[in-house]
Coordinates of C-alpha atoms and ligand atoms in Angstrom, one line a residue:
X1096 CA 0.0 0.0 0.0
X1097 CA 2.8 2.6 1.1
X1098 CA 4.8 1.4 -1.9
X1099 CA 1.7 2.1 -4.3
X1100 CA 1.2 5.6 -2.7
X1101 CA 5.0 6.4 -3.1
X1102 CA 5.0 5.2 -6.7
X1103 CA 1.9 7.4 -7.4
X1104 CA 3.6 10.3 -5.8
X1105 CA 6.7 9.7 -7.5
X1106 CA 4.9 9.3 -11.1
X1107 CA 3.2 12.7 -10.2
X1108 CA 6.3 14.3 -9.5
X1109 CA 8.0 12.7 -12.4
X1110 CA 5.3 13.7 -14.8
X1111 CA 5.2 17.3 -13.1
X1112 CA 8.9 17.5 -13.8
X1113 CA 8.3 16.2 -17.4
X1114 CA 5.6 18.8 -17.8
X1115 CA 8.1 21.5 -16.6
X1116 CA 10.8 20.6 -18.8
X1117 CA 8.3 20.6 -21.8
X1118 CA 6.7 23.9 -21.0
X1119 CA 10.4 25.4 -20.4
X1120 CA 11.2 24.0 -24.0
X1121 CA 8.0 25.4 -25.5
X1122 CA 8.8 28.7 -24.1
X1123 CA 12.1 28.4 -25.8
X1124 CA 10.3 27.9 -29.1
X1125 CA 11.2 23.9 -29.1
X1126 CA 8.8 22.2 -31.6
X1127 CA 9.2 18.6 -30.7
X1128 CA 8.6 16.9 -27.5
X1129 CA 9.0 13.5 -26.2
X1130 CA 5.4 12.8 -27.6
X1131 CA 7.0 12.9 -31.0
X1132 CA 9.7 10.6 -29.8
X1133 CA 12.2 13.4 -29.2
X1134 CA 14.3 12.5 -26.4
X1135 CA 16.4 15.6 -26.1
X1136 CA 19.3 14.5 -23.8
X1137 CA 19.6 11.1 -25.4
X1138 CA 19.9 12.7 -28.9
X1139 CA 22.5 15.3 -27.5
X1140 CA 24.6 12.4 -26.2
X1141 CA 24.5 10.2 -29.3
X1142 CA 25.5 13.4 -31.3
X1143 CA 28.3 14.0 -29.0
X1144 CA 29.7 10.7 -30.0
X1145 CA 30.7 12.4 -33.5
X1146 CA 33.1 15.1 -32.5
X1147 CA 35.1 17.7 -34.6
X1148 CA 34.9 21.5 -35.2
X1149 CA 32.9 24.0 -33.2
X1150 CA 30.2 26.6 -33.6
X1151 CA 31.5 29.8 -31.9
X1152 CA 29.7 32.8 -30.7
X1153 CA 31.0 36.3 -30.2
X1154 CA 28.6 38.9 -28.7
X1155 CA 29.7 42.4 -29.4
X1156 CA 29.1 45.7 -27.6
X1157 CA 27.2 46.8 -30.8
X1158 CA 24.2 44.4 -30.0
X1159 CA 25.4 42.4 -33.1
X1160 CA 26.6 38.7 -32.4
X1161 CA 28.5 36.6 -34.7
X1162 CA 27.8 32.9 -35.0
X1163 CA 30.7 31.0 -36.8
X1164 CA 30.3 27.5 -38.1
X1165 CA 34.0 26.3 -37.7
X1166 CA 35.2 23.2 -39.1
X1167 CA 37.5 24.3 -42.2
X1168 CA 39.1 21.0 -42.8
X1169 CA 35.6 19.6 -43.7
X1170 CA 34.5 22.9 -45.5
X1171 CA 32.6 23.5 -42.2
X1172 CA 30.4 20.5 -42.3
X1173 CA 28.4 19.9 -39.1
X1174 CA 29.7 17.1 -36.9
X1175 CA 27.5 15.8 -34.4
X1176 CA 29.2 17.9 -31.3
X1177 CA 28.7 21.0 -33.8
X1178 CA 24.9 20.4 -33.9
X1179 CA 25.1 20.3 -29.8
X1180 CA 27.3 23.4 -30.0
X1181 CA 24.7 25.0 -32.2
X1182 CA 22.0 24.4 -29.7
X1183 CA 24.1 25.7 -26.7
X1184 CA 25.0 28.8 -28.7
X1185 CA 21.2 29.5 -29.6
X1186 CA 20.5 29.1 -25.8
X1187 CA 23.0 31.6 -25.1
X1188 CA 21.5 34.1 -27.5
X1189 CA 18.0 33.2 -26.2
X1190 CA 19.2 34.9 -22.9
X1191 CA 21.2 37.6 -24.3
X1192 CA 18.9 40.6 -23.6
X1193 CA 21.1 43.4 -25.2
X1194 CA 21.2 41.8 -28.6
X1195 CA 19.7 43.3 -31.7
X1196 CA 21.3 41.5 -34.7
X1197 CA 23.1 38.3 -35.6
X1198 CA 25.5 37.4 -38.4
X1199 CA 25.8 33.7 -39.2
X1200 CA 28.9 32.7 -41.2
X1201 CA 31.2 30.0 -42.0
X1202 CA 35.1 29.9 -41.0
X1203 CA 37.8 30.4 -43.5
X1204 CA 35.8 32.1 -46.5
X1205 CA 33.1 29.3 -46.9
X1206 CA 29.7 28.8 -45.4
X1207 CA 28.9 25.1 -44.6
X1208 CA 28.9 22.0 -46.6
X1209 CA 26.0 20.3 -44.7
X1210 CA 26.2 17.5 -42.3
X1211 CA 29.4 15.8 -41.9
X1212 CA 29.3 12.9 -44.3
X1213 CA 31.3 10.7 -41.9
X1214 CA 28.7 11.1 -38.9
X1215 CA 25.9 10.7 -41.6
X1216 CA 27.3 7.3 -42.7
X1217 CA 27.6 6.2 -39.1
X1218 CA 23.9 6.9 -38.3
X1219 CA 22.4 6.0 -41.7
X1220 CA 19.5 4.1 -40.3
X1221 CA 16.2 5.9 -40.5
X1222 CA 15.6 6.0 -36.6
X1223 CA 18.9 7.8 -35.9
X1224 CA 18.3 10.0 -39.1
X1225 CA 15.0 11.2 -37.7
X1226 CA 16.3 11.9 -34.2
X1227 CA 19.1 14.0 -35.8
X1228 CA 16.5 15.6 -38.1
X1229 CA 14.3 16.6 -35.1
X1230 CA 17.3 18.1 -33.0
X1231 CA 18.3 20.2 -35.9
X1232 CA 14.7 21.3 -36.8
X1233 CA 14.3 22.4 -33.0
X1234 CA 17.9 24.1 -32.8
X1235 CA 17.2 26.1 -36.3
X1236 CA 13.6 27.0 -35.4
X1237 CA 15.0 28.4 -32.2
X1238 CA 17.6 30.2 -34.3
X1239 CA 15.0 31.9 -36.5
X1240 CA 12.8 32.8 -33.7
X1241 CA 15.4 34.9 -31.7
X1242 CA 14.3 38.2 -31.1
X1243 CA 17.3 39.3 -33.3
X1244 CA 17.4 40.4 -36.9
X1245 CA 19.8 37.9 -38.6
X1246 CA 21.7 37.5 -41.7
X1247 CA 23.5 34.5 -43.3
X1248 CA 26.8 35.8 -44.6
X1249 CA 27.3 33.3 -47.6
X1250 CA 30.9 33.0 -48.8
X1251 CA 32.0 30.0 -51.0
X1252 CA 29.6 27.3 -50.6
X1253 CA 26.3 26.5 -48.6
X1254 CA 25.4 23.0 -49.4
X1255 CA 22.8 20.6 -48.3
X1256 CA 22.1 21.3 -44.5
X1257 CA 24.5 24.6 -45.2
X1258 CA 21.7 25.8 -47.5
X1259 CA 19.1 24.7 -44.8
X1260 CA 21.0 26.9 -42.2
X1261 CA 20.9 30.0 -44.6
X1262 CA 17.0 29.7 -44.6
X1263 CA 17.0 29.8 -40.7
X1264 CA 18.1 33.5 -40.7
X1265 CA 15.9 36.5 -41.7
X1266 CA 18.4 37.6 -44.4
X1267 CA 20.9 36.1 -46.8
X1268 CA 23.9 38.1 -48.2
X1269 CA 26.0 36.4 -51.0
X1270 CA 29.4 37.4 -52.1
X1271 CA 30.6 37.1 -55.6
X1272 CA 31.3 33.5 -56.6
X1273 CA 29.2 32.2 -53.6
X1274 CA 26.7 29.5 -54.2
X1275 CA 23.7 27.9 -52.2
X1276 CA 22.7 24.7 -53.3
X1277 CA 20.2 22.2 -51.9
X1278 CA 22.1 19.2 -53.2
X1279 CA 19.8 16.8 -51.1
X1280 CA 18.3 15.1 -54.3
X1281 CA 21.8 14.3 -55.4
X1282 CA 22.3 12.5 -51.9
X1283 CA 19.0 10.8 -52.3
X1284 CA 17.3 13.0 -49.5
X1285 CA 15.3 15.8 -49.1
X1286 CA 15.7 18.7 -46.7
X1287 CA 15.0 17.6 -43.0
X1288 CA 16.3 20.4 -41.1
X1289 CA 13.2 22.6 -41.9
X1290 CA 14.8 23.9 -45.0
X1291 CA 12.0 22.9 -47.4
X1292 CA 9.3 24.5 -45.1
X1293 CA 11.4 27.7 -44.7
X1294 CA 12.6 27.8 -48.3
X1295 CA 8.7 27.7 -49.5
X1296 CA 8.1 30.7 -47.3
X1297 CA 11.1 32.5 -48.7
X1298 CA 10.9 32.1 -52.5
X1299 CA 7.4 30.7 -53.0
X1300 CA 6.6 27.0 -53.8
X1301 CA 7.4 27.3 -57.6
X1302 CA 10.9 28.4 -57.0
X1303 CA 11.2 25.9 -54.2
X1304 CA 10.4 23.0 -56.4
X1305 CA 12.8 24.1 -58.9
X1306 CA 15.7 24.6 -56.4
X1307 CA 15.0 21.1 -54.7
X1308 CA 13.9 19.2 -57.7
X1309 CA 16.9 20.5 -59.9
X1310 CA 19.5 20.8 -57.1
X1311 CA 19.9 24.2 -58.7
X1312 CA 23.2 26.1 -58.0
X1313 CA 22.0 29.5 -56.8
X1314 CA 24.7 32.3 -57.4
X1315 CA 24.1 35.9 -56.0
X1316 CA 22.3 36.8 -59.5
X1317 CA 19.8 34.1 -59.3
X1318 CA 19.6 34.3 -55.6
X1319 CA 18.6 38.2 -55.9
X1320 CA 16.1 37.4 -58.6
X1321 CA 14.0 34.8 -56.8
X1322 CA 14.4 36.6 -53.4
X1323 CA 16.8 34.1 -51.8
X1324 CA 19.4 36.7 -51.4
X1325 CA 18.8 40.2 -50.1
X1326 CA 22.2 41.7 -51.2
X1327 CA 25.2 40.7 -53.1
X1328 CA 28.7 41.8 -51.7
X1329 CA 31.3 42.5 -54.3
X1330 CA 35.0 41.8 -53.4
X1331 CA 36.7 45.1 -54.1
X1332 CA 40.4 45.4 -53.2
X1333 CA 41.0 47.6 -50.3
X1334 CA 37.2 47.5 -49.5
X1335 CA 35.9 46.2 -46.2
X1336 CA 36.1 42.7 -45.4
X1337 CA 32.8 40.6 -46.1
X1338 CA 32.1 40.2 -42.4
X1339 CA 32.4 44.2 -42.1
X1340 CA 30.2 44.7 -45.2
X1341 CA 27.6 42.4 -43.7
X1342 CA 27.7 44.3 -40.5
X1343 CA 27.4 47.5 -42.1
X1344 CA 24.4 46.2 -44.3
X1345 CA 22.9 44.7 -41.1
X1346 CA 23.2 47.9 -38.8
X1347 CA 20.7 49.7 -41.2
X1348 CA 18.1 47.6 -39.6
X1349 CA 19.4 47.3 -36.2
X1350 CA 20.1 50.9 -35.4
X1351 CA 17.9 52.2 -32.7
X1352 CA 16.9 51.2 -29.1
X1353 CA 17.3 47.5 -28.1
X1354 CA 13.5 46.9 -27.0
X1355 CA 12.3 48.7 -30.3
X1356 CA 14.4 46.4 -32.5
X1357 CA 13.7 43.3 -30.7
X1358 CA 9.9 44.2 -30.8
X1359 CA 10.3 44.7 -34.7
X1360 CA 11.6 41.3 -35.0
X1361 CA 8.7 39.8 -32.8
X1362 CA 5.9 41.4 -34.8
X1363 CA 7.4 40.1 -38.0
X1364 CA 7.8 36.6 -36.6
X1365 CA 4.3 36.6 -35.5
X1366 CA 3.0 37.7 -38.9
X1367 CA 5.2 35.1 -40.6
X1368 CA 4.4 32.1 -38.4
X1369 CA 0.8 32.8 -36.7
X1370 CA -2.6 32.9 -38.2
X1371 CA -3.8 36.3 -38.6
X1372 CA -5.9 36.6 -35.4
X1373 CA -3.1 35.3 -33.2
X1374 CA -0.6 37.4 -34.9
X1375 CA -2.7 40.4 -34.1
X1376 CA -2.9 39.4 -30.5
X1377 CA 0.9 39.0 -30.5
X1378 CA 1.4 42.5 -32.2
X1379 CA -1.0 44.2 -29.5
X1380 CA 1.1 42.7 -26.9
X1381 CA 4.4 43.7 -28.3
X1382 CA 2.9 47.0 -29.0
X1383 CA 2.3 47.4 -25.3
X1384 CA 5.8 46.9 -24.5
X1385 CA 7.0 49.7 -26.5
X1386 CA 4.1 52.3 -26.2
X1387 CA 5.1 54.9 -23.5
X1388 CA 8.5 53.4 -23.2
X1389 CA 11.6 55.2 -22.9
X1390 CA 12.3 55.2 -26.8
X1391 CA 8.7 56.4 -27.5
X1392 CA 8.7 59.2 -25.0
X1393 CA 12.1 60.5 -26.0
X1394 CA 10.9 60.6 -29.6
X1395 CA 7.6 62.3 -28.6
X1396 CA 9.6 65.0 -26.5
X1397 CA 12.1 65.7 -29.5
X1398 CA 9.1 66.6 -32.0
X1399 CA 10.9 65.0 -34.8
X1400 CA 9.9 65.4 -38.5
X1401 CA 10.2 62.3 -40.9
X1402 CA 11.2 64.0 -43.9
Ligands
LIG316 C1 21.3 17.7 -44.4 C2 21.8 16.8 -45.4 C3 23.2 17.1 -45.9 O1 23.9 18.2 -45.4 S1 24.2 15.9 -46.7 C4 25.7 16.7 -47.0 C5 25.7 17.6 -48.2 N1 26.9 18.1 -48.5 C6 27.8 17.3 -49.4 O2 27.5 16.2 -49.9 C7 29.0 18.1 -49.4 C8 30.0 17.1 -50.2 N2 31.5 18.0 -50.6 C9 31.5 18.4 -51.8 O3 30.7 18.5 -52.5 C10 32.9 19.2 -51.6 O4 33.8 18.8 -50.6 C11 32.7 20.7 -51.6 C12 32.3 21.2 -50.3 C13 32.2 21.1 -53.0 C14 34.3 21.3 -51.7 O5 35.0 20.8 -52.8 P1 36.6 20.9 -52.8 O6 36.8 22.6 -52.7 O7 37.1 20.5 -54.1 O8 37.3 20.4 -51.4 P2 37.3 18.9 -51.1 O9 36.1 18.2 -51.8 O10 38.7 18.5 -51.3 O11 36.9 19.2 -49.6 C15 37.9 19.3 -48.6 C16 37.8 18.5 -47.5 O12 36.5 18.7 -46.8 C17 35.9 17.4 -46.9 N3 34.3 17.6 -46.7 C18 33.6 18.4 -47.6 N4 32.4 18.5 -47.4 C19 32.4 17.5 -46.4 C20 31.0 16.9 -45.7 N5 30.0 17.4 -46.0 N6 31.3 16.0 -44.8 C21 32.6 15.7 -44.5 N7 33.6 16.0 -45.1 C22 33.6 16.9 -46.1 C23 36.2 16.5 -47.9 O13 36.1 15.2 -47.9 C24 37.7 17.1 -48.1 O14 38.3 16.2 -46.9 P3 39.8 15.5 -47.2 O15 40.7 16.6 -47.6 O16 39.6 14.7 -48.4 O17 40.2 14.9 -46.0

């Protein structure tokens, strides 16, 4: 009898803990839970077994952070431990309250060649593939949902999962000679890190079908033409580095008070992801955080004209 009661109490507190974890994950924007067979800690442990490279984060006083996919010996392919790193860096950005913008780049002049094919070969069974897919969907969805205006700085190649990573940013800038290519078809795959769903929203279903179905190489010209790229960066001798050019480009949109810029991202995100009635509700709530706040009062006091 006592054992039975203890068991029941334990079950209640365990399910309470599980609920807390689920709620915490949901509040961080997680999309998969154990209901979907997503056992987060188990997957993290499994991914850690495939080490190599890193994902590095630099938070700057300007409010613009730089996230670098760093595995140059493999053209910045994502090892398992880098997937875990990515999630950790996203968690750090979620709690960075002074942030306004984010640049996502690859190390050593190239963006990212997707998942590390050595790790892919080792986990080529469907069950492990699905787990990795859910983990990356989660991390990249949280990346896109950060209250920061983000831009992927594409130099060199963005292939496979690397192409998917570019779609987890609000904007994409392409340097001359760079290529974004969803090579999945050639690998007997389709995107699984959420790249197809996001691509359709960025370029429309017709273009997405062409890019995925043809595994087309998108250079900056085609990228600008179909709306995948938001800007092309020219390599001019003596000019700023691509990273500095990306910072200059982004600062147009991140200039201003921190709460206002974060509010801008939140209302656009709501409009992009939610049905209209819910987006309007979110917009009202976000509006309430800036109305009468310091930046608003300061602007009212200065009697500014918008010429
Ligand atoms: C989510 C689904 C996915 O992402 S599936 C993975 C999709 N990605 C790929 O298939 C990329 C395959 N790689 C390539 O096509 C070429 O390596 C690219 C990136 C075009 C670069 O070519 P190239 O400039 O000639 O360099 P290289 O081939 O000699 O590569 C340098 C070293 O990097 C390695 N590398 C490259 N990509 C990966 C990868 N995804 N996983 C693991 N290793 C990769 C190459 O094997 C090469 O290594 P090594 O010098 O031979 O030891």
